[in-house]
PDB file of C-alpha atoms in Angstrom:
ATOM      1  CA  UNK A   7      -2.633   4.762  -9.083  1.00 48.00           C
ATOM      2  CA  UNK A   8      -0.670   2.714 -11.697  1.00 51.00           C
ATOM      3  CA  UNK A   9       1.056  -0.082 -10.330  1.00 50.00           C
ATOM      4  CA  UNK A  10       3.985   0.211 -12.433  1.00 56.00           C
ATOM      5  CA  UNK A  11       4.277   4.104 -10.758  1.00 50.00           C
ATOM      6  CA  UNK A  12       3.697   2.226  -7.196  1.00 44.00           C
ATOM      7  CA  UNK A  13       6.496  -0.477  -7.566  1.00 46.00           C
ATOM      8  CA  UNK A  14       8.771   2.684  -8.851  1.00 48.00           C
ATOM      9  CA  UNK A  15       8.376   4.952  -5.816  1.00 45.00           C
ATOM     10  CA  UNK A  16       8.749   1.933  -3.716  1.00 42.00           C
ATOM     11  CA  UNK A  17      12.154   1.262  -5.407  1.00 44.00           C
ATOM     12  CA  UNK A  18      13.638   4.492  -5.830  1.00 42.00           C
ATOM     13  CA  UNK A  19      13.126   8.043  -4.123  1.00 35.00           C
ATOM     14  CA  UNK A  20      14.514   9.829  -7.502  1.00 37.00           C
ATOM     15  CA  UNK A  21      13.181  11.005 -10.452  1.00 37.00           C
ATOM     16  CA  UNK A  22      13.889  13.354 -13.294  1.00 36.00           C
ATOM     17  CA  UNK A  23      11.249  14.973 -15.638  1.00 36.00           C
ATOM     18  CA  UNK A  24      12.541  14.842 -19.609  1.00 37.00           C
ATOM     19  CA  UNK A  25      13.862  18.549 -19.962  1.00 34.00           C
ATOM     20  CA  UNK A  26      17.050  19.617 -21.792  1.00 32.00           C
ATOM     21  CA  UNK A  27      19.922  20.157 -19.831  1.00 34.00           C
ATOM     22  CA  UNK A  28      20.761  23.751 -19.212  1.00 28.00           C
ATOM     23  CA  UNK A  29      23.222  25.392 -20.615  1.00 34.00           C
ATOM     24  CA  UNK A  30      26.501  26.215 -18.827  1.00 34.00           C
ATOM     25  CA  UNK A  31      28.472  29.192 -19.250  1.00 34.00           C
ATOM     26  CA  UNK A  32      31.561  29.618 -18.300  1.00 37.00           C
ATOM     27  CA  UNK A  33      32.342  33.367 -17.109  1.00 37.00           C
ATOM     28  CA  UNK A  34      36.399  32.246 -16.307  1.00 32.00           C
ATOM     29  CA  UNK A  35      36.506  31.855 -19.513  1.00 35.00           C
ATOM     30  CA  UNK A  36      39.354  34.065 -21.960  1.00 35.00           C
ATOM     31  CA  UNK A  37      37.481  36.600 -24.158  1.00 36.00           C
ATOM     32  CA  UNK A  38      37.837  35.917 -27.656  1.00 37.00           C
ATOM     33  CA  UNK A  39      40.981  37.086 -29.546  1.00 41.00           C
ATOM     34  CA  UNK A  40      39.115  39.901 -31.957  1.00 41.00           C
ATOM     35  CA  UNK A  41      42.175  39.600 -33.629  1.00 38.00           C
ATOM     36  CA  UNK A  42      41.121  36.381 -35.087  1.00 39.00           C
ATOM     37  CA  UNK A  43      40.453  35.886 -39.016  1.00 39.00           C
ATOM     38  CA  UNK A  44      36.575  35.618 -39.574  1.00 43.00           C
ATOM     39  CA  UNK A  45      36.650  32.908 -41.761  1.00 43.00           C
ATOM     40  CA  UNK A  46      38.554  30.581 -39.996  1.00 46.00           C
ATOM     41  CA  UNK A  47      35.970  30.708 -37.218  1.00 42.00           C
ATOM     42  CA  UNK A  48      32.873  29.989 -39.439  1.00 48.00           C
ATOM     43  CA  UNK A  49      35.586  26.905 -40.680  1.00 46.00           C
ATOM     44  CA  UNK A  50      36.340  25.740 -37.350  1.00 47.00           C
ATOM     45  CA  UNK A  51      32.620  25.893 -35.992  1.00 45.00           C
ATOM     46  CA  UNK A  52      31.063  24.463 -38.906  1.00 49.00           C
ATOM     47  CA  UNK A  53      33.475  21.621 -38.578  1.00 47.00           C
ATOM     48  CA  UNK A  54      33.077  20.880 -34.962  1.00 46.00           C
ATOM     49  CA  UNK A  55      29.653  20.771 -35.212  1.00 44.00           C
ATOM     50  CA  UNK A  56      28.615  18.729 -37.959  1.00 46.00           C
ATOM     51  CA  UNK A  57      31.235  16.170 -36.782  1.00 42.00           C
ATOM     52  CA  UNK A  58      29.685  15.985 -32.982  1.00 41.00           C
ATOM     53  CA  UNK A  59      26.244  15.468 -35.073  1.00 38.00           C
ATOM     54  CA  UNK A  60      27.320  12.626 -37.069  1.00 38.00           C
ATOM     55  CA  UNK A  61      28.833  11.374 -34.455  1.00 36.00           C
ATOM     56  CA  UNK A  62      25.845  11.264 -31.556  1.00 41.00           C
ATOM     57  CA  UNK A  63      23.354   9.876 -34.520  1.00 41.00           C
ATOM     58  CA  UNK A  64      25.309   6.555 -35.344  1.00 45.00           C
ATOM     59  CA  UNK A  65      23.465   4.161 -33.069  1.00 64.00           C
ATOM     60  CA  UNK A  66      19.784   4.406 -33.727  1.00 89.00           C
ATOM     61  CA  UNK A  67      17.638   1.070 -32.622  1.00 96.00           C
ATOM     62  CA  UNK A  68      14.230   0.947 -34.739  1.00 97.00           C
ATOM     63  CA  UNK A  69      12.569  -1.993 -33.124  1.00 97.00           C
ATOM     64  CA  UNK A  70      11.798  -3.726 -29.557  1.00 98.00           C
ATOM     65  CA  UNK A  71      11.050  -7.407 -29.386  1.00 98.00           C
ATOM     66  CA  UNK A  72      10.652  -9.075 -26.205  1.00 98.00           C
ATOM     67  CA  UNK A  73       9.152 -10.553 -23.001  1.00 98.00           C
ATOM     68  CA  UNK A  74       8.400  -9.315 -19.976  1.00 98.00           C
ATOM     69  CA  UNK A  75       7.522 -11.330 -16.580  1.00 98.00           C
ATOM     70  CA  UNK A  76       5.685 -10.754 -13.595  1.00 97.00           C
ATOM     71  CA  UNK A  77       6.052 -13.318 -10.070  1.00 97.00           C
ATOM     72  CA  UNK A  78       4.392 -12.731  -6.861  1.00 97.00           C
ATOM     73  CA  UNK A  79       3.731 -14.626  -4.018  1.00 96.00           C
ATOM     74  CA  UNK A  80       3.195 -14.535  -0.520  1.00 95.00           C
ATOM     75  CA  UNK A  81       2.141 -18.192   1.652  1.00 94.00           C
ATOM     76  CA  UNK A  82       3.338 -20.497   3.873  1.00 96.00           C
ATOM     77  CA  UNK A  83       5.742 -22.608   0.944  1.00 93.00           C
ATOM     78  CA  UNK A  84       8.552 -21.019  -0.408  1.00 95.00           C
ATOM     79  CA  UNK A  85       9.025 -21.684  -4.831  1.00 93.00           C
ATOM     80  CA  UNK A  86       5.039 -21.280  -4.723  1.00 94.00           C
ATOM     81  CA  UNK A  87       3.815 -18.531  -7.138  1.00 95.00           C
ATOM     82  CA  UNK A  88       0.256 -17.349  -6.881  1.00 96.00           C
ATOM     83  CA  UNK A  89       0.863 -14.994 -10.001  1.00 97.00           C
ATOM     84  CA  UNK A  90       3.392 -16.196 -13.210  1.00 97.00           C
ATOM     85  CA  UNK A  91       2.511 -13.955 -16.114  1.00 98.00           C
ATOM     86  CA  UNK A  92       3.547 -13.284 -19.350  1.00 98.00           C
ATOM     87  CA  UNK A  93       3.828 -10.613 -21.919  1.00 98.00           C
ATOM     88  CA  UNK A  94       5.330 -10.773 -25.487  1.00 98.00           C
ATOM     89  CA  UNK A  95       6.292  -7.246 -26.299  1.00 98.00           C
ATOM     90  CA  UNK A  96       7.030  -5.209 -28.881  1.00 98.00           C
ATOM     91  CA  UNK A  97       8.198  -1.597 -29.751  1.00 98.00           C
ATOM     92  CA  UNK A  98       8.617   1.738 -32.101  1.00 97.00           C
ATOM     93  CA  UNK A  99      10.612   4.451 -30.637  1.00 97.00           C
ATOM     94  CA  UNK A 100       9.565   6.747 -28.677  1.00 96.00           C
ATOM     95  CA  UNK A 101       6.977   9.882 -29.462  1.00 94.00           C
ATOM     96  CA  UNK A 102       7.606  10.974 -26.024  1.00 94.00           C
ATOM     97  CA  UNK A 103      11.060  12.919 -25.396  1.00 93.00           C
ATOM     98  CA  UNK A 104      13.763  11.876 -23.414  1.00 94.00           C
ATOM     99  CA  UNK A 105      17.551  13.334 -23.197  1.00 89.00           C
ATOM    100  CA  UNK A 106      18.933  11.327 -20.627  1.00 94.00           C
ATOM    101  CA  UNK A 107      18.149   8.005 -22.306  1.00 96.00           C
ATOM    102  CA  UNK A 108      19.753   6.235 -24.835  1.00 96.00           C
ATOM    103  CA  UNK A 109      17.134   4.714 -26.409  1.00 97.00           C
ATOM    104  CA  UNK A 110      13.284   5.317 -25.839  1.00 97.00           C
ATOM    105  CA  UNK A 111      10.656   2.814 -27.010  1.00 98.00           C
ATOM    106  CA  UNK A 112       6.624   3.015 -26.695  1.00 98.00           C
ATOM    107  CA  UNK A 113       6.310  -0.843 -26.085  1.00 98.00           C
ATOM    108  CA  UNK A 114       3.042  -2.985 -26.269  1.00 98.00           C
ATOM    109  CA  UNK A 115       2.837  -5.621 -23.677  1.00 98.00           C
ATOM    110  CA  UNK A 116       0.582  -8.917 -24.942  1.00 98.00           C
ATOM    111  CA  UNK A 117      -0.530 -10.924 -22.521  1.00 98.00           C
ATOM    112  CA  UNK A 118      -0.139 -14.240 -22.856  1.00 98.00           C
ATOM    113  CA  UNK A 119      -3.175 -15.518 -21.140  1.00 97.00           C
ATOM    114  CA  UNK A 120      -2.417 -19.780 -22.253  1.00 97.00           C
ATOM    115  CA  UNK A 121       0.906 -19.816 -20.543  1.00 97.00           C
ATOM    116  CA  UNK A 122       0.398 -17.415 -17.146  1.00 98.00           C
ATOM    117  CA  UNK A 123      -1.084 -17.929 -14.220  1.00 96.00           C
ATOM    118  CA  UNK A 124      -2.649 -14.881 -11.715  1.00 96.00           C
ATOM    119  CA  UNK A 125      -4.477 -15.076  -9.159  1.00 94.00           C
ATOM    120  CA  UNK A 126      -7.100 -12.149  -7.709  1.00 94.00           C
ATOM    121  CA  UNK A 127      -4.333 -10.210  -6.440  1.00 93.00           C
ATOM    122  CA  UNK A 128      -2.775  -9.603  -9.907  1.00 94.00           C
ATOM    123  CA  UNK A 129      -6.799  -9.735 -12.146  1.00 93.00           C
ATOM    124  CA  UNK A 130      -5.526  -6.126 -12.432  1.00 94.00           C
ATOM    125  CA  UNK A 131      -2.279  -6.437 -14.810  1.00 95.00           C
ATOM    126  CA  UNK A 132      -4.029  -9.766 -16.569  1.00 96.00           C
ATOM    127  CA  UNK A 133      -4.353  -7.778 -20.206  1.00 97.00           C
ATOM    128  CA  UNK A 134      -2.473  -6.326 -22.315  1.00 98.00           C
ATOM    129  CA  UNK A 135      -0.255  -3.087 -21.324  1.00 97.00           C
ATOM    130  CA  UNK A 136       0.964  -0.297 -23.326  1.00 96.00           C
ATOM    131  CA  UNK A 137       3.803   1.708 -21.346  1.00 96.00           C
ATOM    132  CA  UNK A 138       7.191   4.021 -22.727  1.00 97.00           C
ATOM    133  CA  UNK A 139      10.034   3.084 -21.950  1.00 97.00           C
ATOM    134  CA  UNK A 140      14.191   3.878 -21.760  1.00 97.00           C
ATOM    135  CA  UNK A 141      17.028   3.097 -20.979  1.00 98.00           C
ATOM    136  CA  UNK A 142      19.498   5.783 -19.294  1.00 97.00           C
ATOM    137  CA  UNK A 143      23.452   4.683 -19.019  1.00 96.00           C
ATOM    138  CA  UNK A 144      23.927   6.573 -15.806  1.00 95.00           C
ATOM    139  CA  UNK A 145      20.979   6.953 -13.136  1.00 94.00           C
ATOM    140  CA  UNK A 146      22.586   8.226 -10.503  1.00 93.00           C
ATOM    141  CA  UNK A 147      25.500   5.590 -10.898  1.00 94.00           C
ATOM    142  CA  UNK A 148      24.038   2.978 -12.322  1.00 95.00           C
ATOM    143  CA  UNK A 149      22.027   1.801 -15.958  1.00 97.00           C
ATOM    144  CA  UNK A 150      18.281   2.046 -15.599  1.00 97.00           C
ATOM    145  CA  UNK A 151      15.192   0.979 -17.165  1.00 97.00           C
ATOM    146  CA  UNK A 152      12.518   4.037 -16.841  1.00 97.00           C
ATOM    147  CA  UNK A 153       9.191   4.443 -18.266  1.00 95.00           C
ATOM    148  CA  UNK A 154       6.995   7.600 -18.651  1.00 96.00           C
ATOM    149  CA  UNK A 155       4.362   9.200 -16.423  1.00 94.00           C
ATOM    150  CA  UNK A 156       2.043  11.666 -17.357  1.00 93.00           C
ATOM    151  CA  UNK A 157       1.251  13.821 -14.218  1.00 93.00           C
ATOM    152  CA  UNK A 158      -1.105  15.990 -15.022  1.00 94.00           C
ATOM    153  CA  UNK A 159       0.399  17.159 -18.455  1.00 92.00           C
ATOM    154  CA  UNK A 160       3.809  16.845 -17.349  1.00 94.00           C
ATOM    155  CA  UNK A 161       6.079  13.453 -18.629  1.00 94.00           C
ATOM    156  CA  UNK A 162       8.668  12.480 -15.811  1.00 94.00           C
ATOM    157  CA  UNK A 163      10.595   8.915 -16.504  1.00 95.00           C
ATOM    158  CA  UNK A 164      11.026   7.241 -13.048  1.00 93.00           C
ATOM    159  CA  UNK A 165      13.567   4.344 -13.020  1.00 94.00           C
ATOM    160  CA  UNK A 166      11.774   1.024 -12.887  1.00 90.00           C
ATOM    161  CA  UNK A 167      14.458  -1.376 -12.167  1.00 95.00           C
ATOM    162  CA  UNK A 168      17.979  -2.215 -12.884  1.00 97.00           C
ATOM    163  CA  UNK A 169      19.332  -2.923 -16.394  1.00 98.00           C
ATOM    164  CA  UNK A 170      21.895  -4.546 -19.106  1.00 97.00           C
ATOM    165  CA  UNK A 171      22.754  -3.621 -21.944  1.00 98.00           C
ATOM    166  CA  UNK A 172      25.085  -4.785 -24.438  1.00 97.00           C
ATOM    167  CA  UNK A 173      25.729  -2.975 -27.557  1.00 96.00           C
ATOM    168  CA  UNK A 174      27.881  -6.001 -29.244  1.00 96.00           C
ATOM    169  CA  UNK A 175      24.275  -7.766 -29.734  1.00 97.00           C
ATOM    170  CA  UNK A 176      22.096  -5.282 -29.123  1.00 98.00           C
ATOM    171  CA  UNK A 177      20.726  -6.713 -26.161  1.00 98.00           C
ATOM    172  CA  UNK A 178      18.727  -5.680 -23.156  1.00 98.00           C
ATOM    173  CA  UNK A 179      17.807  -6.961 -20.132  1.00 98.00           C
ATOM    174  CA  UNK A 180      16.239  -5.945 -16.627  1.00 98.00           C
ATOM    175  CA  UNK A 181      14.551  -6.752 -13.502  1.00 96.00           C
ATOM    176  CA  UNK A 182      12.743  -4.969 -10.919  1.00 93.00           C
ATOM    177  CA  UNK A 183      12.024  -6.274  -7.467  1.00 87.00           C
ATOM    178  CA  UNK A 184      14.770  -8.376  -5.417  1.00 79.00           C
ATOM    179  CA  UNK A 185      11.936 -10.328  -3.675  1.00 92.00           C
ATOM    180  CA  UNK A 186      12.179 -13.647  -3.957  1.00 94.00           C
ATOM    181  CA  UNK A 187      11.051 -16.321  -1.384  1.00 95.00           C
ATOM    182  CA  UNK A 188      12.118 -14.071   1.002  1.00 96.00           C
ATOM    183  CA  UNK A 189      10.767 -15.520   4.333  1.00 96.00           C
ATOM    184  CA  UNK A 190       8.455 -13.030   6.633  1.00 94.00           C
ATOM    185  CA  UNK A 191       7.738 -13.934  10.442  1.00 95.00           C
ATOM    186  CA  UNK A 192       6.077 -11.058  12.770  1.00 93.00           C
ATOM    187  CA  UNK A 193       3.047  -9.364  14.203  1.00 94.00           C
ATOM    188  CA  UNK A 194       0.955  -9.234  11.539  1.00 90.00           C
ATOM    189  CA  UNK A 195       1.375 -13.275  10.423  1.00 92.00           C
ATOM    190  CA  UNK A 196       0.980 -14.022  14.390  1.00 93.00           C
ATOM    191  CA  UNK A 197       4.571 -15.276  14.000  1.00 95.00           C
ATOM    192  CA  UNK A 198       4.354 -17.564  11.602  1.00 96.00           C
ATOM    193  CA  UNK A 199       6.894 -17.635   8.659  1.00 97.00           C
ATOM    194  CA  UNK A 200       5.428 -16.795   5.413  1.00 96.00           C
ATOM    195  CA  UNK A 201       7.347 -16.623   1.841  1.00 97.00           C
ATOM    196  CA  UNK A 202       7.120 -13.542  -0.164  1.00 96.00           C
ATOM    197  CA  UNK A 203       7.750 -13.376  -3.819  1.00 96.00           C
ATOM    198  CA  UNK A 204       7.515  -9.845  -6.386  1.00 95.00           C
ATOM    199  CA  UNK A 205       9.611  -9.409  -9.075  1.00 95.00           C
ATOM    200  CA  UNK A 206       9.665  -8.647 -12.816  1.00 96.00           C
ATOM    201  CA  UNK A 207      12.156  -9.845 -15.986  1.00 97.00           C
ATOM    202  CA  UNK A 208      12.589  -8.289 -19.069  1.00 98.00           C
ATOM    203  CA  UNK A 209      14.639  -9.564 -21.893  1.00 98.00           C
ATOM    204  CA  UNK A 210      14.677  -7.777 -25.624  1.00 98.00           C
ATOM    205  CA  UNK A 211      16.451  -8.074 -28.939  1.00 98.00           C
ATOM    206  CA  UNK A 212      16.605  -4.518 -30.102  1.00 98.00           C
ATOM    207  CA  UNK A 213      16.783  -3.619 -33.937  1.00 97.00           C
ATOM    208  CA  UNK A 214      18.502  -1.061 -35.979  1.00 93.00           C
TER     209      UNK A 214
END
């Protein structure tokens, strides 16, 4: 299974697939007043609507620049890091749908194989990546970073990890994972104290 899909279920039992909202009706509602001039209602409606469209539109980001981070450890000495890696990444928005997000991005990871370090236990992510992914305002009560999974034909975005954004630079950041040296004593280390380490960084300069 992708390890990016692991680390997501792990972190969060909710998920929503990228379908349109449906549409509420409101039967309490007064009928209309027949009464009513016809073409002030094609006025009114055309009005309302191209307004709400220019308005939703204004903010479109073109471009993703970035990196993205990967630690993990777990030994006897805590700041140790059997795995430091490193991906330069970069993005086009999105060809995969997603209404909830505010931005979308299919992002190439480059692995930057001079400056990382990963040991057997992370041979697996030591390439270069290709995942989608957005950013949604309000996951149940708080910003998200998600990426897109195919399952079996169908695209649900599960929230990766907890994000920043800030529109005054057009800035975003996140991690995932709150592991860090976070000491471990019990059965299975026959009671000795070991240090465990897992998290990921992203930082990005979006473009419009």
């Amino acid at each position: 299974m992708n390890l990016r899909l692991i680390l997501a279920l792990l972190g969060t039992s909710a998920l929503f697939a990228c379908a349109g909202d449906k549409e509420v009706t409101d039967d309490t509602a007064p009928a209309p007043d027949d009464s009513a001039v016809e073409g002030d209602a094609d006025a009114d409606s055309d009005s309302d609507s191209d307004t709400d469209s220019d308005s939703d539109a204004d903010v479109t980001y073109t471009s993703w620049s970035g990196v993205e981070t990967f630690s993990y450890d777990f030994s006897l000495s805590p700041g140790n890091r059997e795995c430091d890696m490193i991906w330069n990444t970069t993005g086009t928005p999105s060809t995969t749908d997603c209404p909830d997000c505010l931005f979308a991005f299919d992002v190439t990871l480059t692995y930057d194989s001079a400056n990382s370090v990963s040991s057997d236990n992370c041979s697996s992510l030591a390439g270069d990546l290709e995942y989608s992914y957005g950013y949604v305002e309000d996951y149940y009560g708080y910003p998200a970073i998600t990426f897109a999974y195919d399952y079996y034909g169908t695209i649900y975005w599960f929230a990766f990890g907890d994000a920043e954004f800030d529109a005054s630079n057009d800035t975003l950041k996140y991690t995932s994972g709150s592991y860090v040296d976070y000491a471990y004593s019990g059965y299975y280390t026959g009671y000795v104290t070991y240090y465990y380490t897992r998290y990921y960084t992203g930082d990005v300069q979006l473009s419009k």
